[in-house]
């Protein structure tokens, strides 16, 4: 198998970004390249063309590789539902919800078989596979049954590059400590080290490179600068950093729910003249121009959290724009009923919602995952094409059928809620704001209320290719790319 695995000394050191860049660099050289992460843990997911669910990062990496994302690129996705339980998504479909202990004890061999199937399929379909590890490969309490780092590199028989984040400090200790904790055969698989998020003059780090290479016997194959990129994020550890530099005349508050999911819905604002603030308390809200309640993997738990912190009372008195997406939409309804326990794990649970949308949400045992397209509902009297995807368990039913829907989907469904003045909107459709025309229209309404000039449409959808190209071009000069390719194609290094 031709390929390489990118592992890291810790979470959020830049593994996903390096894989994305490698995918684009190899695709630009004419290779059929596939990203791969055997087991991902994230509530920020991606829906494939077939309506299957995989990790968001693998979806973006497939785009960078100029290929269609598939379940073979992420056969196992874990979506946390509580501190101790996660939904297991196997080959894009919900398998069951397991505790961490049950997952380790009962799922391991099934996981190994799934990974072997996926690797075999990708090996037959693509020239090269760029694999991503998770967290650290030396979590000693988990190594005996890990499904994502050295065990998978061994299964695929590919070399490993180790990425470390110098920006967080302690880079020498993190690299040396990781290598020391690896078994001898695992350490032998590590062929190169990449230092990521370097700020300043690289010449000042040359002594550090020399020391590290002499100490480890492993070449440093890249010292990557700290780059401001626009590649969609996945790890919630980086959510604040991604939006912290976003400043503009329109102030949007997004409620940072404990089980927040698919926060990439808001990344479409990164090129706009807006401020996105993630808030966890009512006092942090201030008086924003709009409030967004995003998706969640545990709607009722997060609704309880919302009410305990006073957000429900605030929203009912708030006079600005409110948009609820997926779980956020469900919270805004009058009543939420979990008859089968599919949301809470406790059958028969019922709870009052925020009460801004006159409807009842019922949770079912079967999940909906589908890409959708359509347009704004004719009752809104505005022509605008829309597309996105749905991932949810619940169904929302209105008390009065005459209530104005938000969308008219091409499959015939009237979807979502749109209040008479358009101030309150609810929808199950993710990536709502990735529709450039709609996003511009909505933001210009906020600008009108604030007495600001309208802005022209930002074609973010057309910018995505340039984002991947810019990333590859920014990192390529700082990599020993020819040596890395020797590792990827397992050529003898002379």
XYZ file of N, CA, C and O in Angstrom, residues 67 171 185 406 421 455-456 460:
32
model
N -11.579 14.606 -5.032
C -12.327 13.366 -5.185
C -13.580 13.432 -4.333
O -13.709 14.297 -3.466
N 7.852 21.816 22.782
C 7.892 20.975 21.590
C 8.948 19.875 21.683
O 8.730 18.750 21.236
N 9.430 -1.297 17.546
C 8.969 -1.465 16.171
C 8.106 -0.286 15.727
O 8.089 0.077 14.548
N -40.063 27.535 6.007
C -38.868 28.259 5.587
C -38.443 27.852 4.180
O -38.134 28.694 3.338
N -42.544 37.993 10.389
C -41.611 39.085 10.093
C -40.212 38.577 9.757
O -39.297 39.361 9.525
N -23.949 45.148 1.609
C -22.685 44.664 1.072
C -22.958 43.733 -0.112
O -23.993 43.068 -0.186
N -21.999 43.675 -1.022
C -22.120 42.772 -2.157
C -21.925 41.320 -1.711
O -21.325 41.042 -0.678
N -18.198 32.738 -1.374
C -17.349 31.819 -0.620
C -17.313 30.441 -1.254
O -16.285 29.768 -1.225
